[in-house]
GROMACS .gro file of C-alpha atoms in nm:
model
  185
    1UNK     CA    1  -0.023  -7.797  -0.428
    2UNK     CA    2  -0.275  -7.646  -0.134
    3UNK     CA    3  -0.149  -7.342   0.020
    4UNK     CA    4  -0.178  -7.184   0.353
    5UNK     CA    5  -0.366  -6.845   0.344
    6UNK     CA    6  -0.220  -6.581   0.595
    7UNK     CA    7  -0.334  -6.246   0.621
    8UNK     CA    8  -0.053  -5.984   0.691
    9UNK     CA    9  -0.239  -5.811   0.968
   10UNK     CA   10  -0.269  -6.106   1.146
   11UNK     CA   11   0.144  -6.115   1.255
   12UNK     CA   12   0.065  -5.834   1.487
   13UNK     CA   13  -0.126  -6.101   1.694
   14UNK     CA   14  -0.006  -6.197   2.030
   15UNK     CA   15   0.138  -6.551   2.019
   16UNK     CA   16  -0.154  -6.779   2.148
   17UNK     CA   17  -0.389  -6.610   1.901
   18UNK     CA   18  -0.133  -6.651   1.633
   19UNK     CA   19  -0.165  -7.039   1.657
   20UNK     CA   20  -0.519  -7.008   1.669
   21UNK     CA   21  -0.513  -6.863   1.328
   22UNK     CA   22  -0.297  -7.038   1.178
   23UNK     CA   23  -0.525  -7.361   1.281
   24UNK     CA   24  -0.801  -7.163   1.007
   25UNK     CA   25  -0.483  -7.098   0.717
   26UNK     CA   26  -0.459  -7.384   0.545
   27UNK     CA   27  -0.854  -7.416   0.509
   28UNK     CA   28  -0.949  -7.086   0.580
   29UNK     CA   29  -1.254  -7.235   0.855
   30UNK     CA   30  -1.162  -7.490   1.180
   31UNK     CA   31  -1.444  -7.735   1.319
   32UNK     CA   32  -1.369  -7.884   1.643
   33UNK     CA   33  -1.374  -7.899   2.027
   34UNK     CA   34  -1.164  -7.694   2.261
   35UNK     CA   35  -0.990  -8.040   2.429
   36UNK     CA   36  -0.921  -8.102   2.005
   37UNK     CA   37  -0.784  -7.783   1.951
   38UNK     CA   38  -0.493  -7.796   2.224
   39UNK     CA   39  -0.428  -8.190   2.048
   40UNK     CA   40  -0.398  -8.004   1.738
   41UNK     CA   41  -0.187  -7.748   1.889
   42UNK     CA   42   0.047  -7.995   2.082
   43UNK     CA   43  -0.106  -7.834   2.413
   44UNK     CA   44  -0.186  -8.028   2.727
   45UNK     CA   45  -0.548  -8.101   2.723
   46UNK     CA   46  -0.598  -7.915   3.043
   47UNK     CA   47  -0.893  -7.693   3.216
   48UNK     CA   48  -0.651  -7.349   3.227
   49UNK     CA   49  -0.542  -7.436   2.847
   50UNK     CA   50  -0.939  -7.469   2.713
   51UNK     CA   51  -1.002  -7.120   2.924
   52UNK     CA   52  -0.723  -6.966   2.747
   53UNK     CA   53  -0.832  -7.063   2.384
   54UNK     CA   54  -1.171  -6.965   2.462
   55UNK     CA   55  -1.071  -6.629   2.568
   56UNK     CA   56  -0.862  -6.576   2.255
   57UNK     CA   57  -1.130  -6.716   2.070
   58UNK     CA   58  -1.337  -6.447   2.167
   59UNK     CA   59  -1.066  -6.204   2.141
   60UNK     CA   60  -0.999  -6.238   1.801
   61UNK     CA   61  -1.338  -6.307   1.689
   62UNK     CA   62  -1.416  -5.924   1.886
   63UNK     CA   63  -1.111  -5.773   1.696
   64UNK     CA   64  -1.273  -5.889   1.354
   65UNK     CA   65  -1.021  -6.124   1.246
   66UNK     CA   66  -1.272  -6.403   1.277
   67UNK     CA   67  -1.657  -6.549   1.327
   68UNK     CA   68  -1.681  -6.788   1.595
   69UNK     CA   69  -2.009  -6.964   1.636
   70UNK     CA   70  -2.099  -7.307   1.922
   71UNK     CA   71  -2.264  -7.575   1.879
   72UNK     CA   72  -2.314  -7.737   2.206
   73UNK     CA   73  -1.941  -7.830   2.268
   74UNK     CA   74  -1.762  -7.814   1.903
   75UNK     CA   75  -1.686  -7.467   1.777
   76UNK     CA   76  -1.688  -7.296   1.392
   77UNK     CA   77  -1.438  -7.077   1.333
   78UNK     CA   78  -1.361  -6.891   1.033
   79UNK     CA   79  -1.104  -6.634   0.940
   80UNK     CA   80  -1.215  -6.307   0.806
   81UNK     CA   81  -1.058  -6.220   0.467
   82UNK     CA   82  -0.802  -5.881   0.516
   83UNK     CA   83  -0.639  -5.695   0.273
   84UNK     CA   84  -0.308  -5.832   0.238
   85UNK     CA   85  -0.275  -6.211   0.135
   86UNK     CA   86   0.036  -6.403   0.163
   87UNK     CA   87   0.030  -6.784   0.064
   88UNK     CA   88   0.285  -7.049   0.167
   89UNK     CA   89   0.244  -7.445   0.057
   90UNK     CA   90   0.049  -7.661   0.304
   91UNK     CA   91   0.371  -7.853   0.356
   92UNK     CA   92   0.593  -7.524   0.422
   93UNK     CA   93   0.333  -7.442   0.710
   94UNK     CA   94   0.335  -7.841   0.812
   95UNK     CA   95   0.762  -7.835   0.857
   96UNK     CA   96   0.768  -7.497   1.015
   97UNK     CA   97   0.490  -7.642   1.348
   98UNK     CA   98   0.660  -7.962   1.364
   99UNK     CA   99   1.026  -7.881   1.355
  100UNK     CA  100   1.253  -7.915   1.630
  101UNK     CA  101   1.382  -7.550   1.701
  102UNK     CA  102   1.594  -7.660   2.062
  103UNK     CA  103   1.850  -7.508   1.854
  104UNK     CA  104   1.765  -7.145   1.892
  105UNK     CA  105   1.507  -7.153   2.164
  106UNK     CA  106   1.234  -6.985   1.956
  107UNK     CA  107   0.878  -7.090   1.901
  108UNK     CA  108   0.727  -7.238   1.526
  109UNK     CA  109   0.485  -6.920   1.567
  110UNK     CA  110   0.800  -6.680   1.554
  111UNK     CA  111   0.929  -6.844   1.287
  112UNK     CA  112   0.650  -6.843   1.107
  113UNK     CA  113   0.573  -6.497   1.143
  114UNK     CA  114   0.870  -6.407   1.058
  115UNK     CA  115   0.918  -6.583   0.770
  116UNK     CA  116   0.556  -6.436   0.634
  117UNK     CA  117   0.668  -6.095   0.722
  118UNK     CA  118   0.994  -6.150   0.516
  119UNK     CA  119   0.750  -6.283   0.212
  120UNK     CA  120   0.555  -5.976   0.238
  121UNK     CA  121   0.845  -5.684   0.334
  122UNK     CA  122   0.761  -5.408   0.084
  123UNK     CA  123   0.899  -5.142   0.314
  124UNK     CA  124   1.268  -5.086   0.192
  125UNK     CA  125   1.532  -5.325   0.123
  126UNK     CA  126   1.689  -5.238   0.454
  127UNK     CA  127   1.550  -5.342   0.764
  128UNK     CA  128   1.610  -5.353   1.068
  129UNK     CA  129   1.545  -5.644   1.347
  130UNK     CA  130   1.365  -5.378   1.545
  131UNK     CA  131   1.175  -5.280   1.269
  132UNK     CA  132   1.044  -5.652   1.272
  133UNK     CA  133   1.012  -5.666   1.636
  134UNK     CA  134   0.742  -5.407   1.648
  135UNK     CA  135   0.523  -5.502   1.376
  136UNK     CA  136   0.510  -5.887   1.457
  137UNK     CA  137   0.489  -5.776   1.804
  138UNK     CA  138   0.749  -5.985   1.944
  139UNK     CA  139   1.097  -5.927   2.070
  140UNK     CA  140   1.419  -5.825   1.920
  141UNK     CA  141   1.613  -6.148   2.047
  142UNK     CA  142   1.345  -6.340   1.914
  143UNK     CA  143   1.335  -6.174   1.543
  144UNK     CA  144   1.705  -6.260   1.586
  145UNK     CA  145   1.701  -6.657   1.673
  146UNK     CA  146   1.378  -6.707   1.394
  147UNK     CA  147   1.616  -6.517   1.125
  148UNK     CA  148   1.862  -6.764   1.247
  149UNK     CA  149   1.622  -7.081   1.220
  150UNK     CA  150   1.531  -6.975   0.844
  151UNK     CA  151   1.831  -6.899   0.737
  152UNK     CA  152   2.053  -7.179   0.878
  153UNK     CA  153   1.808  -7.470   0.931
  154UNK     CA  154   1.542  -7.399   0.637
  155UNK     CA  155   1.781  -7.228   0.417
  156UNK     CA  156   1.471  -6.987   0.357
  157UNK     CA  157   1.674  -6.679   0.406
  158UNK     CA  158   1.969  -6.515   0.303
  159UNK     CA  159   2.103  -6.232   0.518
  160UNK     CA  160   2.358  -5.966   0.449
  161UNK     CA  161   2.480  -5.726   0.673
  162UNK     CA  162   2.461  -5.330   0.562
  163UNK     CA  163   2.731  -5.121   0.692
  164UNK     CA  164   2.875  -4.789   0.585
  165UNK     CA  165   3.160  -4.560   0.719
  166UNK     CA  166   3.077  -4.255   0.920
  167UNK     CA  167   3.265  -3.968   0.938
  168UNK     CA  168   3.481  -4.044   1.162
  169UNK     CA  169   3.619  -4.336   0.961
  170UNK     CA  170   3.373  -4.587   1.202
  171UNK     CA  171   3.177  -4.850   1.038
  172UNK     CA  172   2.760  -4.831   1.115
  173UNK     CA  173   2.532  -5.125   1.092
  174UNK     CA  174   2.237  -4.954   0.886
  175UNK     CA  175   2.041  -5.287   0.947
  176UNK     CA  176   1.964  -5.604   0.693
  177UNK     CA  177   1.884  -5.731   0.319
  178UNK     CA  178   1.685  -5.995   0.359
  179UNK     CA  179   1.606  -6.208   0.040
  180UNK     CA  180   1.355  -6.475   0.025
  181UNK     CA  181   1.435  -6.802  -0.136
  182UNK     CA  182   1.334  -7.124  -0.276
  183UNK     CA  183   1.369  -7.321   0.028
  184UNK     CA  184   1.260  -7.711  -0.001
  185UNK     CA  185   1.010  -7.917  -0.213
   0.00000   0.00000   0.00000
């Protein structure tokens, strides 16, 4: 089974750039024209769109998270190895961009991040949704509906609530266990 290569320091990436990278994951380089890339991306093939990649093409490739060379219209890219791997199946990766999340009004690049920051969480066994929020760069409400995505539509999750009673005989949400599981063949 091929697997998708993500770096960990790549979930801090703004959105756009996310998808960008994870266009280099499965193969680790990307050949192809801007007007190809937004196909590949299920963008419209539009002037504004090919500006936009371009600049986070450069962006990224500046920031040292990839090389980017052109050759007359078709561009190279290739991701720069980081320190932190985390691997998924092709076909995990494959579901995640072309499922229908109308659901919970969240993006495939949320999810995904999400779900790769769960894979790699070697903080503490509790965390918090705002904990998430600022390393994937993203927002709470959005950590929120991808948690919900994985765990009721991919079964990839399993949450549980941590509470504990104050002194005062209230209860306090201390934040969540996450654990990762075996979600589809």
């Amino acid at each position: 089974m091929s697997e998708a290569k993500f770096y960990f320091e790549w979930l801090g990436v703004e959105k756009n750039q996310f998808r960008i990278l994870s266009l280099l994951a499965p193969k680790g380089i990307y050949k192809g024209t801007l007007s190809d890339m937004c196909r590949q991306l299920d963008i419209a093939v539009q002037t504004n769109n090919r500006e936009k990649l371009k600049s986070d093409i450069s962006e990224l490739s500046k920031n040292g998270y990839i090389t980017s060379s052109l050759c007359g219209r078709t561009y190279k890219l290739k991701a720069i190895s980081k320190e932190t791997v985390i691997q998924i199946p092709n076909k995990w990766l494959n579901r995640i961009t072309s499922h229908d999340y109308s659901s919970e009004n969240v993006s495939w690049q949320a999810v995904l991040k999400v779900l790769l920051w769960c894979f790699n969480n070697n903080k503490s066994p509790i965390v918090t949704r705002n904990d998430m929020a600022t390393d994937l760069n993203i927002g709470v409400d959005t950590v929120t509906s991808a948690l919900n995505v994985l765990e009721k539509d991919f079964g990839a999750i399993k949450r549980k609530i941590v509470t504990r009673k104050t002194q005062n005989g209230e209860y306090r949400c201390d934040g969540l266990e996450i654990t990762t599981c075996a979600w589809w063949n």
